[in-house]
Amino acid sequence: MSNTEYFPGIEKIIYEGASTENHLAFRYYDENFVVAGKTMKEHFRFAMAYWHSMCNAGSDPFGPGTRKFTWDVSADPMKNAKAKLDAAFEFMGKMGIPYYCFHDRDMAPEGESIAESEANLKELVELAGEKQQETGIQLLWGTANLFSHPRYMNGAATNPDFQVVTHAAAQVKTALEATHKLGGQNYVFWGGREGYGFLLNTDMKKELDHMGRFLQMARDYGREIGFEGTFLIEPKPMEPMLHQYDFDAAAVLGFLHKYGLENDFKLNIEANHATLANHSFAHELRVCADAGMLGSIDANHGESLNGWDTDNFPTNLYEAIEAMIVVLESGGLEKGGFNFDAKLRRNSTDPEDLFIAHIAGMDTFARALMIAEKLLTEKRIMDFRENRYSSFKSNEGQAFESGSLCFDELANLASEYGEPELQSGKQELIESIINSSI
Ligand code: XLS
Ligand code: CA
Ligand code: CA
């Protein structure tokens, strides 16, 4: 174990309450505070995203990274990977973040051969297991990076070249084993390049069949090695591909049912991917929750001015309240959690900024949880929503819902009822109820 401190001068972040002037303290997130029967820690199961917090130095298409990592200690990538692991656990420990998520390539560098890549990951997984033991920090989910290497430029499981599909399998097999070894509670598939850029060189049906087959095989292998966690698909409509097959929650639900995957898979919903698909974050959560398929959340926020996948830390309270209403109404995330798939802005270059960003995200959701709980207990909004449908409680409405009314009977009722009175949707009232509870 190393004695190096990677974030010197920063102590354990504690809850100090809303009036504190200490920017390295929680104002709302008090992990032991109980809301709706569970502690905040249990509600959120917050996770650190290894790829952003430990690997992303801030490069963009116009320039290199701006942050220096104290864990970039050597020219040897394996030495760096080990230092990075130590830094990750120091960071999570100081933050009080109980989970993390990683891609194979975030944790260990790709080698010259499949065997070398596997050996690299196994070595790091061994060490990560020890770190988990020492600290009690757990793995929320693992995944394989099937989008960075040039071989995946035309997709991984959906690549027109069968040889590439075999490489994807080799990588997923090892990443699944790693996730299982570390007691990961979920395994994520984000179809980063599973889609197309040009329809006339693409056999979409074949590609989707291949993706279905690949996921069935991966699921079966996971169950064979004893992985009991949830498999998750993370929808995203575009970026990097022009069009991605896992476009949004509704498309993924249809896909899972078509390929018989619905009993082992749920969805991982990312706020910024929702808005890229022209939905709200809450919409995507609701689609999953209504289908009993809400698995986990990638908590971030998209920049509304350009609509790209900017992965800002989530500080939009209103959006978080809407999300927490759905999460609470659905009964919570079970094996899932709130993973900060979010990155610092390129010009946030102080070492403390990573802490401040996570504190801001955790405080935003903690506050949203309390407000959502209040709105749900007061019931003004929920009662209004329920009453909007009260006409279906009539005998005829019930007969319609249960299927015992035929279509001509339904049509005949129109003349019997006459012109319906207009029923206001009261949107502004609801918005002002939310505003006054903040
Ligand atoms: C990228 C995705 C990715 C997944 C994991 O847009 O959000 O980071 O969460 O592969
Ligand atoms: Ca994500
Ligand atoms: Ca994203």
XYZ file of N, CA and C in Angstrom, residues 88-89 92-93 97-100 131-139:
51
model
N -7.725 7.110 -6.574
C -9.189 6.970 -6.655
C -9.759 6.627 -5.279
N -9.129 5.681 -4.595
C -9.660 5.280 -3.280
C -9.433 6.373 -2.237
N -12.320 8.881 -3.025
C -13.645 8.400 -2.586
C -13.735 8.364 -1.062
N -12.635 7.966 -0.440
C -12.616 7.918 1.029
C -12.825 9.311 1.616
N -17.783 8.778 -0.683
C -18.530 8.189 -1.808
C -18.381 6.672 -1.713
N -19.521 5.960 -1.572
C -19.425 4.535 -1.250
C -19.233 3.579 -2.428
N -19.362 4.058 -3.666
C -19.271 3.164 -4.836
C -18.445 3.814 -5.939
N -18.016 2.979 -6.885
C -17.385 3.502 -8.093
C -17.807 2.674 -9.298
N -8.174 -2.898 -2.048
C -8.612 -1.537 -1.663
C -10.054 -1.557 -1.166
N -10.895 -2.322 -1.851
C -12.301 -2.416 -1.437
C -12.391 -3.011 -0.029
N -11.609 -4.047 0.198
C -11.576 -4.687 1.526
C -11.192 -3.684 2.610
N -10.100 -2.936 2.324
C -9.575 -1.974 3.310
C -10.566 -0.868 3.633
N -11.286 -0.405 2.593
C -12.068 0.826 2.757
C -13.570 0.612 2.883
N -14.058 -0.550 2.445
C -15.505 -0.780 2.432
C -16.192 -0.167 1.211
N -15.409 0.486 0.361
C -15.988 1.054 -0.875
C -16.272 -0.100 -1.842
N -17.419 -0.031 -2.543
C -17.824 -1.144 -3.391
C -17.966 -0.737 -4.855
N -18.068 -1.761 -5.685
C -18.203 -1.528 -7.127
C -19.683 -1.488 -7.506
